[in-house]
Amino acid sequence: MKGASKVAKPAKAAKQVKAASTRARTAPDASHASLRAKLARLGIHRDFDLVLHLPLRYEDETRIVPIQEVPPGSPVQVEGTVFDSKIVFRPRRQLVVRIGDGGGEITLRFFNFYPNQQKALAPGARLRAFGEVRASMLGGEMTHPRFHVLHGDEPLPVALTPIYPTTAGLSQGALRRMIGEALGRTSLDETLPEATREPLGLEGFSAAVTALHRPAPEADERSLALRTHPAWRRIKFDELLAQQLSMRKHYRERKAKRARSLVPAGALVRAMLDHLPFRLTRAQIRVWSEIGADLAQAHPMHRLLQGDVGSGKTVVAALACLRAVENGVQAAVMAPTEILAEQHYRKFRDWLSPLGIAAVWLTGSQPRKQREAALDAIASGATQIAVGTHALFQEQVVFRSLALAIVDEQHRFGVEQRLALRSKGEGRSKGEGRRKDGGGGARTEEPHLLMMSATPIPRTLSMSYYADLDVSVIDELPPGRQPVVTKLVADSRRQEVGRRIREACRAGHQAYWVCPLIEESDALQLKTALETHAALTSEFPDLRVGMVHGRMSSEEKAGVMSAFAAGAVHLLVATTVIEVGVDVPNAALMVIEHAERFGLAQLHQLRGRVGRGAAESVCILLYQNPLGEAARRRLRVVYESADGFEIARQDLLARGPGEYLGSRQSGAPLLRFADLEQDQDLLGAAREAAERMLRDFPEAAQRHLDRWLGGRSDFLKA
Ligand code: ADP
Ligand code: MG
């Protein structure tokens, strides 16, 4: 905007910024660094980021409204001549300026002003003022309008004035100027081939960008605000396309990498199936054949195995490990908690020891001797299967021949870790996986990767953030499972809950009591667990009440869990350490205290700890009144639905993808413009377009990626 530096108060800051930005390309100095820091706060690192720094809203300075006709309450621009200007001291010091345009008069009021502004607003000055008009006793008035003193004939702007998201110390004027300059020197040429753009009816890129930064006065403000305007749709499409291209590129690159081909090479898988006390469900058989086919390929598998809680993913993981063993190489299984790692280890032991195969287990807190023995066995190849926590993927762990890595409950690891793991696999194979294949190819191999999750990924997410993965779904529970009956019970009715616990335990079942989630403080959570344990112990003198929480050593935890699994503990007081994976089929009752504090997926996971045996199971969600509207709605979803997919969808709607994907800590913006729910059609279109572009227009695809990702290699890394 012309004359921006003359506009009201931020003049000083704007001048500094202006000076800095003109120096920017010659000598970096302190103010340059400070400008850079401010821009970085807005996520702006290069010209194209300025181009994509899109307005929050607009103001219409293309029109002058006659003062007489000014509607109260909405922002307008008026033009007039000052006929009175004075400083008033009551009720506080202020500059009161009266202007008129021949038809009407209006008051401009300033509580903060510089002497030079007062001078500029002297009687006789002609000016344009933009602001919201309030009716007052003395007629209309504007408080702190943006104003602009006119010198001769100045044409009105021809576009709406953009209002940008900004940060302290960076004025709209400065930002506008920088964006204007960036628009001038950045190529806005088309990256979409005509064949892609045409059928989708998308606006041209340059036109879209211009329309958003400088909309014509007659542009539809509503669709601009709602971001449904064709220009917005083009930008959103481009963003989604960049994400899809990035994911699909990873996908294709993976197909070009090498991995050890794990073919059926022995009788172990067969033998384990024969020994199992149950038969695989049809869904398990199907996913196992999908995984088996992937493992036989000479390039790395990256497959996500989804299946609701209790659908039986672990046994599929064990089969995959055996396939590695049959081929004389190693497999690793990583779980997010020690309890879960320990449980997997026991299960594997039960299933594998009849076959003469021993696994080792590794966690961060196990005794040093044990840990060193495990490390040795892993390094020498004495063991072919390692089970553990993320300790497995630490620096010191050297595998002799890791060919398969399995990550259980992978959603617990978040997007960042998922990507980290991917690159960890690469580093690892360079360091250790070197093997001299016959045929002279000294190329390195990457492990196959199997990720498992009971938190289903809603379709829109799996189409976007997980588009680089193949997905298998176990969509069937083992036979004979009783659905869990969920009850919502106000905390005031606790006594009834006590009666139920006694009844369940008398009938030979076991129960969990889940302590409230206390996110702010570990210590407080521990205290609550101890108190609950004490209270329940005295309430049920005839029952054995155990306790497990995050502050216990892994040995202690393992001891309690195995006592519970063996039936020696009736009632287990637990924190969320039991949230995922814990499998004790005889447990038929779960009480969750302060259920309103938990997330949807978390409640569903917790509830999945019961209903694993043949007995009818009950999950009691205790809540504290009064219950807020949002909490009530959340609890209702869990109460009404037993379907993990539906619950996940609701959870995503409530929390948004950032938190859902677990990348909250990183603060990295995932998608800035597109909204996966609102823009599902664009997502689908971008997905198809990405495939076609990579195939038919690889150069255009690369240009599009460069434009949107800059130097980044991953879409998710800021
Ligand atoms: P999740 O998919 O939640 O990880 P698990 O692998 O822990 O589920 O399996 C839940 C329980 O179901 C375990 O006790 C497991 O042994 C059992 N199970 C798995 N598959 C079957 C099957 N086909 N028939 C009967 N029980 C099964
Ligand atoms: Mg599991």
XYZ file of C-alpha atoms and ligand atoms in Angstrom:
746
model
C 0.000 0.000 0.000
C 1.351 3.352 -0.962
C 2.041 5.770 1.839
C 2.000 3.019 4.413
C 4.827 4.600 6.358
C 2.685 7.660 6.877
C -0.034 5.589 8.421
C -0.748 6.075 12.107
C 1.473 4.790 14.843
C 3.717 1.924 13.793
C 5.731 4.324 11.694
C 8.961 3.790 13.584
C 8.964 0.038 13.490
C 7.946 0.079 9.882
C 10.823 2.336 8.971
C 13.285 0.071 10.685
C 11.893 -2.913 8.945
C 11.946 -1.138 5.648
C 15.545 -0.122 6.141
C 16.399 -3.653 7.113
C 14.684 -5.174 4.154
C 16.429 -2.921 1.662
C 19.784 -3.745 3.225
C 18.911 -7.387 3.392
C 20.422 -8.418 0.133
C 23.715 -6.638 0.645
C 25.070 -6.835 4.184
C 23.521 -9.001 6.863
C 23.526 -7.096 10.132
C 21.804 -7.100 13.473
C 18.509 -5.654 12.307
C 18.522 -8.022 9.397
C 18.915 -10.884 11.830
C 16.057 -9.552 13.920
C 13.829 -9.234 10.868
C 14.780 -12.738 9.886
C 13.852 -13.981 13.327
C 10.471 -12.285 13.102
C 9.819 -13.747 9.696
C 10.938 -17.152 10.930
C 8.338 -16.903 13.660
C 5.791 -16.694 10.878
C 7.345 -19.674 9.112
C 8.842 -17.462 6.417
C 12.318 -18.469 5.306
C 12.369 -17.766 1.605
C 10.577 -15.761 -1.054
C 8.110 -18.476 -1.777
C 7.080 -18.543 1.874
C 6.182 -14.880 1.490
C 4.143 -15.726 -1.578
C 2.289 -18.317 0.484
C 1.822 -16.053 3.467
C -1.837 -15.574 2.718
C -4.187 -13.001 4.223
C -6.434 -13.713 7.156
C -9.007 -11.262 5.876
C -9.393 -8.087 3.837
C -10.414 -4.507 4.215
C -12.124 -2.608 1.466
C -10.273 0.625 0.777
C -11.295 0.702 -2.842
C -14.445 2.663 -2.042
C -15.188 5.922 -0.292
C -18.445 5.903 1.626
C -20.178 9.288 1.983
C -20.112 10.149 5.681
C -23.854 10.595 5.716
C -24.396 7.017 4.574
C -21.899 5.282 6.806
C -23.474 2.177 8.313
C -22.652 1.793 12.004
C -20.680 -1.253 13.083
C -18.917 -2.245 9.887
C -15.518 -1.037 8.751
C -15.588 1.575 5.989
C -13.415 4.176 4.384
C -14.386 7.832 4.437
C -12.706 10.874 2.945
C -12.956 14.409 4.265
C -11.283 17.625 5.289
C -10.260 18.400 8.853
C -12.153 21.404 10.226
C -11.321 21.001 13.872
C -8.416 19.330 15.683
C -7.650 19.581 19.389
C -6.177 17.764 22.333
C -8.671 17.058 25.082
C -7.599 15.997 28.593
C -10.798 14.546 29.949
C -11.474 11.803 30.740
C -7.962 11.164 29.461
C -5.571 12.783 27.072
C -6.676 12.343 23.509
C -6.600 13.921 20.105
C -10.069 14.699 18.731
C -10.282 15.465 15.039
C -13.458 16.392 13.181
C -13.711 15.947 9.463
C -16.449 16.618 6.961
C -17.090 15.689 3.347
C -19.705 18.282 2.523
C -22.587 15.935 3.249
C -21.746 14.856 6.778
C -19.281 15.105 9.641
C -17.505 12.532 11.750
C -15.162 12.468 14.760
C -11.799 10.684 14.765
C -10.434 9.914 18.212
C -6.798 8.988 19.063
C -5.567 8.054 22.510
C -2.018 7.432 21.342
C -0.473 9.789 18.867
C 2.807 11.338 17.938
C 3.276 15.107 17.663
C 3.881 14.767 13.936
C 0.554 13.000 13.580
C -1.176 15.830 15.363
C 0.533 18.202 12.969
C -0.545 16.212 9.945
C -4.139 16.312 11.160
C -4.332 20.094 11.361
C -7.431 21.857 10.001
C -7.432 21.986 6.248
C -5.780 18.572 5.816
C -7.588 16.221 3.493
C -7.518 12.596 4.468
C -8.899 9.137 4.077
C -9.711 7.210 7.216
C -10.546 3.545 7.538
C -12.262 2.095 10.555
C -15.425 1.045 12.232
C -17.925 3.780 12.938
C -19.720 3.931 16.253
C -22.718 6.096 16.876
C -22.146 8.548 19.728
C -23.964 11.522 21.168
C -22.075 13.783 18.817
C -22.803 11.678 15.735
C -20.561 9.010 14.216
C -17.012 8.483 15.427
C -14.028 6.288 14.708
C -11.493 5.360 17.368
C -7.942 4.969 16.104
C -8.831 4.740 12.436
C -6.087 3.959 10.008
C -5.632 7.213 8.118
C -3.744 8.560 5.253
C -3.228 12.262 4.510
C -3.842 13.090 0.865
C -1.446 15.176 -1.163
C -3.138 16.070 -4.412
C -5.119 13.529 -6.355
C -4.454 10.033 -5.172
C -6.216 7.191 -6.897
C -7.995 4.616 -4.743
C -6.448 1.175 -4.508
C -7.923 -1.211 -7.044
C -7.742 -4.302 -4.840
C -8.954 -5.164 -1.369
C -6.325 -4.543 1.292
C -4.999 -7.823 2.714
C -4.590 -8.237 6.456
C -1.853 -10.778 7.142
C -1.083 -12.869 10.162
C 1.866 -11.123 11.732
C 3.995 -11.024 14.831
C 5.125 -8.376 17.311
C 7.308 -5.723 15.746
C 6.324 -6.471 12.191
C 3.710 -4.086 10.809
C 1.099 -4.888 8.224
C 2.629 -2.242 6.006
C 6.092 -3.790 6.172
C 4.767 -7.265 5.611
C 2.645 -6.097 2.685
C 5.616 -4.454 1.077
C 7.817 -7.512 1.495
C 5.136 -9.776 0.127
C 4.559 -7.408 -2.768
C 8.276 -7.460 -3.578
C 8.433 -11.221 -3.281
C 5.474 -11.549 -5.623
C 7.356 -9.382 -8.080
C 10.559 -11.377 -8.140
C 9.271 -14.928 -7.636
C 8.265 -17.080 -10.528
C 4.615 -17.963 -10.234
C 4.601 -20.103 -13.300
C 2.314 -23.058 -13.611
C 3.508 -26.389 -12.230
C 0.372 -28.309 -13.096
C 0.224 -29.800 -16.542
C -2.822 -28.702 -18.483
C -4.008 -32.307 -18.473
C -4.205 -32.209 -14.683
C -5.546 -28.721 -14.189
C -8.202 -28.697 -16.879
C -10.380 -31.639 -15.825
C -10.335 -30.463 -12.203
C -11.400 -26.992 -13.233
C -8.638 -25.450 -11.155
C -7.643 -21.839 -11.482
C -4.111 -21.020 -12.656
C -1.526 -20.745 -9.890
C -0.480 -17.192 -10.584
C -4.082 -16.035 -10.871
C -4.944 -17.767 -7.608
C -2.057 -16.232 -5.699
C -2.847 -12.788 -7.053
C -6.525 -13.176 -6.291
C -5.722 -13.989 -2.670
C -3.171 -11.255 -2.065
C -5.036 -8.608 -4.058
C -8.644 -9.581 -4.538
C -10.745 -7.449 -6.840
C -13.244 -5.297 -4.926
C -16.125 -7.367 -6.233
C -14.584 -10.661 -5.058
C -16.860 -12.835 -2.988
C -15.771 -12.053 0.543
C -17.694 -14.899 2.069
C -15.974 -17.613 0.056
C -12.652 -15.890 0.674
C -13.290 -15.969 4.399
C -14.488 -19.568 4.357
C -11.597 -20.518 2.098
C -13.905 -22.084 -0.429
C -13.100 -19.483 -3.093
C -11.649 -21.042 -6.285
C -8.332 -19.344 -5.536
C -8.187 -20.994 -2.126
C -9.077 -24.318 -3.640
C -6.175 -24.043 -6.026
C -3.726 -23.311 -3.200
C -5.101 -26.148 -1.100
C -4.895 -28.501 -4.011
C -1.281 -27.560 -4.598
C -0.454 -28.146 -0.964
C -2.130 -31.542 -0.943
C -0.465 -32.394 -4.217
C 2.946 -31.575 -2.763
C 2.209 -33.833 0.182
C 1.058 -36.643 -2.080
C 4.031 -36.260 -4.377
C 6.385 -36.377 -1.434
C 4.731 -39.492 -0.035
C 4.478 -41.233 -3.375
C 8.076 -40.425 -4.127
C 9.133 -42.061 -0.893
C 6.997 -44.972 -1.870
C 8.658 -45.319 -5.243
C 12.145 -44.806 -3.863
C 11.517 -47.573 -1.406
C 10.588 -49.918 -4.221
C 13.954 -49.142 -5.741
C 15.871 -50.009 -2.553
C 17.113 -53.403 -1.631
C 16.063 -55.662 1.206
C 16.656 -59.257 2.015
C 14.023 -61.340 0.311
C 12.430 -63.530 2.983
C 10.834 -66.477 1.268
C 9.177 -69.524 2.828
C 12.355 -71.412 3.602
C 11.531 -73.943 6.248
C 8.875 -75.477 8.385
C 8.874 -73.003 11.295
C 5.829 -70.976 10.317
C 3.889 -74.139 9.663
C 5.029 -75.622 12.969
C 3.970 -72.588 14.945
C 0.544 -72.581 13.326
C 0.188 -76.244 14.254
C 1.105 -75.552 17.857
C -1.226 -72.590 18.382
C -4.162 -73.244 20.705
C -6.444 -71.538 18.171
C -6.898 -71.199 14.452
C -6.192 -67.943 12.698
C -9.214 -65.943 11.681
C -9.836 -65.393 7.991
C -8.665 -61.812 8.393
C -5.445 -62.923 10.063
C -4.786 -65.392 7.265
C -5.344 -62.672 4.690
C -3.027 -60.121 6.287
C -0.392 -62.747 6.880
C -0.422 -63.605 3.209
C -0.121 -59.904 2.308
C 2.796 -59.517 4.675
C 4.374 -62.768 3.531
C 4.222 -61.611 -0.086
C 5.894 -58.323 0.855
C 8.642 -60.055 2.799
C 9.473 -62.197 -0.206
C 10.242 -59.070 -2.229
C 13.796 -57.868 -2.592
C 12.851 -54.339 -1.594
C 11.826 -53.168 1.859
C 8.273 -53.596 3.048
C 6.729 -50.625 4.837
C 3.405 -51.969 5.861
C 0.924 -50.820 8.447
C -1.071 -53.583 10.061
C -4.258 -52.189 11.476
C -6.671 -54.077 13.616
C -8.915 -53.081 16.440
C -7.884 -53.930 19.976
C -7.922 -57.663 20.514
C -8.018 -58.562 16.835
C -4.854 -60.637 17.187
C -1.995 -58.734 15.617
C 0.725 -60.183 17.817
C 0.496 -63.664 16.424
C 0.871 -62.265 12.920
C 3.993 -60.439 14.067
C 5.384 -63.690 15.447
C 4.804 -65.425 12.132
C 6.690 -62.669 10.347
C 9.597 -63.068 12.786
C 9.690 -66.785 12.116
C 9.914 -66.121 8.418
C 13.081 -64.127 9.152
C 14.445 -66.934 11.298
C 13.753 -69.448 8.557
C 15.913 -67.339 6.314
C 18.759 -67.201 8.798
C 18.410 -63.502 9.618
C 17.174 -61.432 12.550
C 13.931 -59.712 13.493
C 13.230 -57.075 16.135
C 9.915 -56.246 17.787
C 9.554 -52.864 19.431
C 6.759 -51.916 21.825
C 6.050 -48.507 23.353
C 6.040 -49.603 26.994
C 8.040 -52.021 29.079
C 4.930 -53.862 30.177
C 3.966 -54.477 26.618
C 7.473 -55.486 25.601
C 7.596 -57.942 28.468
C 4.217 -59.351 27.534
C 5.260 -59.821 23.920
C 8.388 -61.495 25.090
C 6.405 -63.984 27.167
C 4.007 -64.688 24.330
C 6.847 -65.234 21.918
C 8.468 -67.542 24.417
C 5.290 -69.598 24.705
C 4.886 -69.813 20.976
C 8.504 -70.241 19.976
C 10.148 -72.347 22.626
C 8.341 -75.503 21.461
C 10.095 -74.850 18.166
C 13.449 -74.542 19.861
C 13.771 -70.816 19.244
C 14.757 -68.343 21.937
C 14.147 -64.620 21.818
C 15.897 -62.017 23.965
C 14.428 -58.937 25.443
C 15.870 -55.510 25.841
C 14.660 -52.422 27.678
C 16.280 -49.293 28.988
C 15.877 -50.196 32.640
C 16.822 -53.851 32.827
C 19.842 -54.915 34.936
C 23.143 -54.209 33.227
C 24.302 -57.810 33.084
C 21.100 -58.971 31.486
C 21.207 -56.104 29.056
C 24.780 -56.807 28.056
C 24.025 -60.451 27.531
C 21.127 -59.446 25.296
C 23.307 -57.018 23.351
C 25.905 -59.740 22.834
C 23.349 -62.225 21.635
C 21.953 -59.684 19.204
C 25.380 -58.723 17.894
C 26.664 -62.278 17.522
C 23.469 -63.561 15.992
C 23.082 -66.084 18.814
C 19.524 -64.869 19.025
C 17.444 -64.198 15.989
C 14.566 -62.412 17.642
C 14.865 -59.389 19.893
C 11.865 -57.949 21.702
C 12.002 -54.656 23.561
C 11.179 -51.020 23.946
C 12.662 -48.222 21.886
C 15.924 -49.188 23.570
C 16.206 -51.574 20.644
C 16.813 -48.756 18.248
C 19.485 -47.018 20.196
C 23.004 -46.487 19.040
C 24.639 -49.299 21.048
C 22.407 -51.968 19.623
C 24.187 -53.660 16.783
C 22.358 -56.350 14.927
C 24.248 -58.985 13.068
C 21.643 -59.231 10.350
C 18.481 -57.285 11.019
C 16.079 -58.003 8.188
C 12.733 -57.208 9.799
C 11.714 -54.522 12.278
C 8.242 -54.606 13.812
C 6.843 -51.612 15.645
C 3.824 -52.330 17.781
C 1.318 -49.600 18.611
C 3.158 -47.410 16.194
C 0.781 -44.474 16.677
C 2.345 -44.076 20.078
C 5.543 -43.097 18.403
C 4.204 -40.172 16.391
C 4.913 -39.100 12.867
C 8.355 -37.756 13.619
C 9.546 -40.996 15.106
C 8.027 -42.912 12.286
C 10.100 -40.874 9.870
C 13.132 -41.127 12.139
C 12.803 -44.865 12.161
C 12.684 -44.908 8.418
C 15.980 -43.088 8.203
C 17.399 -45.094 11.103
C 16.803 -48.174 9.030
C 18.853 -46.638 6.256
C 21.741 -45.698 8.523
C 21.691 -49.090 10.123
C 21.869 -50.965 6.912
C 24.824 -48.888 5.808
C 26.636 -49.507 9.049
C 25.988 -53.126 9.693
C 23.852 -54.764 7.130
C 26.641 -55.010 4.633
C 26.668 -58.418 3.245
C 28.377 -59.792 0.260
C 25.664 -61.120 -1.891
C 26.766 -63.319 -4.689
C 26.393 -61.584 -8.012
C 28.694 -58.792 -7.032
C 26.005 -56.281 -5.933
C 27.563 -54.567 -2.919
C 24.424 -52.495 -2.436
C 23.200 -52.167 1.102
C 19.987 -53.660 2.363
C 17.305 -52.145 4.493
C 15.157 -54.035 6.961
C 11.530 -54.692 6.181
C 9.283 -52.647 8.394
C 5.965 -53.761 9.847
C 4.031 -51.240 11.886
C 1.056 -52.298 13.930
C -1.658 -50.136 15.354
C -4.912 -50.647 17.156
C -5.770 -47.003 16.772
C -7.200 -47.059 13.342
C -6.130 -44.281 11.112
C -9.110 -42.502 9.632
C -9.323 -42.715 5.892
C -8.357 -39.117 5.259
C -5.231 -39.478 7.353
C -4.190 -42.722 5.786
C -4.663 -41.139 2.391
C -2.463 -38.229 3.351
C 0.133 -38.703 6.071
C 0.387 -42.430 5.583
C 0.290 -42.476 1.815
C 3.836 -43.829 1.690
C 2.760 -47.026 3.415
C 0.924 -50.144 2.377
C -1.890 -51.058 4.691
C -3.354 -54.364 5.849
C -6.430 -54.509 8.014
C -7.638 -57.226 10.372
C -11.325 -56.469 10.261
C -12.591 -59.376 12.308
C -12.247 -60.394 15.938
C -11.428 -63.967 16.972
C -14.602 -66.006 17.462
C -16.343 -66.195 20.796
C -15.598 -62.673 21.926
C -18.365 -61.000 23.861
C -18.836 -57.345 23.170
C -17.833 -55.188 26.112
C -20.775 -53.594 27.866
C -19.979 -49.958 28.568
C -21.634 -48.107 31.418
C -21.503 -44.449 32.283
C -21.704 -44.001 36.027
C -21.543 -40.777 38.018
C -18.860 -40.825 40.670
C -21.538 -40.377 43.308
C -22.606 -43.960 42.669
C -19.293 -45.541 43.512
C -20.742 -48.049 45.999
C -22.525 -49.894 43.232
C -19.234 -50.167 41.432
C -17.680 -51.765 44.495
C -20.428 -54.345 44.537
C -19.780 -55.211 40.906
C -16.090 -55.662 41.497
C -16.773 -58.080 44.317
C -19.258 -60.018 42.221
C -16.893 -60.286 39.260
C -14.004 -61.470 41.421
C -16.208 -63.961 43.285
C -17.200 -65.377 39.919
C -13.515 -66.047 39.279
C -12.800 -63.044 37.098
C -10.386 -60.209 37.510
C -10.702 -56.465 37.276
C -8.748 -53.333 36.431
C -9.136 -50.053 38.220
C -7.683 -47.287 36.092
C -6.585 -44.178 37.957
C -7.391 -40.760 36.606
C -5.133 -39.212 34.060
C -3.128 -36.370 35.525
C -1.155 -34.854 32.730
C 0.391 -31.971 34.596
C 2.237 -33.973 37.188
C 3.720 -37.418 37.407
C 4.043 -37.101 41.144
C 0.375 -36.323 41.555
C -0.571 -39.270 39.421
C 1.592 -41.511 41.545
C 0.018 -40.140 44.709
C -3.455 -40.834 43.358
C -2.494 -44.362 42.435
C -1.117 -45.015 45.922
C -4.196 -43.567 47.580
C -6.563 -45.500 45.358
C -4.639 -48.668 46.077
C -4.827 -48.083 49.822
C -8.531 -47.281 49.683
C -9.414 -50.304 47.573
C -7.263 -52.604 49.691
C -9.227 -51.670 52.791
C -12.527 -51.748 50.938
C -11.874 -55.286 49.684
C -10.015 -57.114 52.474
C -11.028 -60.413 50.914
C -9.427 -59.638 47.537
C -5.825 -59.372 46.531
C -5.310 -55.865 45.192
C -2.203 -55.146 43.156
C -0.861 -51.952 41.683
C 1.176 -50.977 38.651
C 2.353 -47.494 37.692
C 4.996 -45.758 35.642
C 7.394 -45.098 38.495
C 8.017 -48.777 39.203
C 11.108 -50.475 37.888
C 10.562 -52.713 34.927
C 11.116 -55.754 37.103
C 8.505 -54.647 39.593
C 6.060 -53.954 36.811
C 6.750 -57.282 35.201
C 6.276 -59.017 38.551
C 2.875 -57.439 39.125
C 1.725 -58.063 35.586
C 2.665 -61.703 35.655
C 0.931 -62.139 39.023
C -2.153 -60.586 37.485
C -1.883 -62.714 34.351
C -1.550 -65.805 36.549
C -4.666 -64.882 38.505
C -2.829 -64.268 41.770
C -4.056 -60.672 41.850
C -7.792 -60.044 41.638
C -7.963 -56.323 41.279
C -5.237 -54.349 39.570
C -4.978 -50.654 40.269
C -3.205 -49.126 37.301
C -2.259 -45.899 35.639
C -2.319 -45.599 31.885
C 0.785 -47.786 31.675
C -1.701 -50.521 30.817
C -3.294 -48.478 28.080
C -2.023 -50.385 25.125
C -1.657 -54.006 24.319
C -1.978 -55.599 27.762
C -3.665 -58.919 27.295
C -5.124 -60.803 30.260
C -8.156 -62.686 28.937
C -9.552 -63.452 32.386
C -9.997 -59.785 33.205
C -13.662 -59.046 32.646
C -14.259 -55.760 34.429
C -12.642 -52.390 34.076
C -13.356 -49.246 36.013
C -11.967 -46.012 34.642
C -11.966 -43.200 37.118
C -12.444 -39.647 35.851
C -13.122 -41.012 32.409
C -13.903 -37.498 31.226
C -10.203 -36.660 31.358
C -9.192 -39.236 28.798
C -9.072 -38.949 25.039
C -11.443 -40.997 22.936
C -8.867 -43.300 21.456
C -7.357 -43.758 24.892
C -10.665 -44.855 26.377
C -11.215 -47.242 23.526
C -7.759 -48.692 24.015
C -8.248 -49.062 27.734
C -11.608 -50.688 27.255
C -9.935 -53.115 24.872
C -8.089 -54.634 27.862
C -11.312 -56.442 28.761
C -13.554 -58.552 26.588
C -10.614 -60.715 25.596
C -11.980 -63.940 27.010
C -15.287 -65.733 26.648
C -16.934 -64.080 29.660
C -19.162 -61.055 29.269
C -17.105 -58.006 30.120
C -18.045 -54.640 31.490
C -16.273 -51.312 31.312
C -17.467 -48.698 33.773
C -16.666 -45.110 32.935
C -16.835 -43.180 36.179
C -17.264 -39.493 35.664
C -17.258 -36.511 37.906
C -20.180 -34.106 37.797
C -20.637 -31.458 36.552
C -19.665 -32.631 33.136
C -18.883 -30.078 30.430
C -20.616 -30.276 27.076
C -17.503 -31.430 25.194
C -16.704 -34.107 27.781
C -20.280 -35.334 27.701
C -20.137 -35.624 23.934
C -16.844 -37.520 24.091
C -18.074 -40.014 26.639
C -21.198 -40.547 24.599
C -19.138 -41.525 21.547
C -17.292 -44.195 23.516
C -20.505 -45.333 25.136
C -22.357 -45.663 21.851
C -19.674 -47.094 19.636
C -17.500 -50.154 19.914
C -16.007 -49.532 16.507
C -12.462 -48.271 16.708
C -12.695 -46.673 13.285
C -15.714 -44.585 14.155
C -14.150 -43.547 17.449
C -10.947 -42.577 15.709
C -12.867 -40.478 13.213
C -14.621 -38.617 15.991
C -11.344 -38.186 17.792
C -9.754 -36.719 14.701
C -12.660 -34.327 14.269
C -12.367 -33.209 17.856
C -8.610 -32.843 18.013
C -7.412 -32.136 14.499
C -4.641 -34.028 12.724
C -1.697 -32.366 14.467
C -2.450 -33.736 17.863
C -3.867 -36.898 16.484
C -0.653 -37.718 14.713
C 1.326 -37.022 17.828
C 3.505 -34.321 16.370
C 2.301 -31.754 18.833
C 5.688 -31.488 20.470
C 7.404 -30.559 17.258
C 4.942 -27.797 16.468
C 5.560 -28.440 12.810
C 2.660 -27.338 10.711
C 1.292 -30.345 8.956
C -1.079 -28.959 6.409
C -1.412 -25.191 6.546
C -4.220 -24.572 4.132
C -6.081 -27.742 3.366
C -8.465 -29.250 5.857
C -8.698 -32.989 5.514
C -12.355 -33.172 6.415
C -13.545 -30.166 4.489
C -11.348 -30.782 1.474
C -11.705 -34.505 1.047
C -12.540 -34.110 -2.620
C -9.312 -32.210 -3.207
C -7.346 -34.829 -1.328
C -8.709 -37.561 -3.556
C -7.989 -35.496 -6.646
C -4.459 -34.659 -5.481
C -3.756 -38.295 -4.866
C -4.698 -39.290 -8.376
C -2.920 -36.318 -9.863
C 0.273 -37.195 -7.977
C 0.340 -40.697 -9.429
C -0.200 -39.397 -12.941
C 2.308 -36.595 -12.643
C 5.042 -38.864 -11.352
C 4.385 -41.170 -14.252
C 3.786 -38.735 -17.105
C 5.293 -35.426 -16.024
C 8.151 -36.181 -13.636
C 9.779 -32.803 -14.225
C 6.657 -30.860 -13.412
C 6.252 -33.032 -10.318
C 9.755 -32.196 -9.190
C 9.216 -28.493 -9.791
C 6.047 -28.614 -7.757
C 7.847 -30.362 -4.918
C 10.725 -27.901 -4.986
C 8.310 -25.026 -4.873
C 6.423 -26.349 -1.872
C 9.122 -28.124 0.079
C 12.064 -25.901 -0.634
C 15.115 -27.593 0.751
C 13.158 -29.954 2.956
C 13.084 -33.566 1.980
C 10.092 -34.551 4.041
C 6.745 -32.946 3.940
C 6.374 -33.095 7.667
C 9.623 -31.502 8.678
C 9.405 -27.791 9.125
P -4.070 -56.992 19.496
O -4.453 -57.055 18.061
O -4.909 -56.032 20.264
O -2.605 -56.794 19.699
P -3.503 -59.549 20.608
O -2.528 -59.929 19.573
O -2.979 -59.169 21.928
O -4.467 -58.410 20.077
O -4.556 -60.722 20.718
C -5.600 -60.687 21.652
C -5.866 -62.062 22.210
O -6.486 -62.858 21.229
C -4.620 -62.789 22.617
O -4.889 -63.475 23.814
C -4.368 -63.728 21.493
O -3.632 -64.850 21.881
C -5.763 -64.081 21.089
N -5.926 -64.508 19.702
C -5.250 -64.018 18.636
N -5.694 -64.599 17.506
C -6.675 -65.464 17.862
C -7.517 -66.349 17.129
N -7.441 -66.461 15.821
N -8.413 -67.075 17.844
C -8.496 -66.946 19.177
N -7.723 -66.135 19.917
C -6.820 -65.386 19.275
Mg -1.320 -55.599 20.616
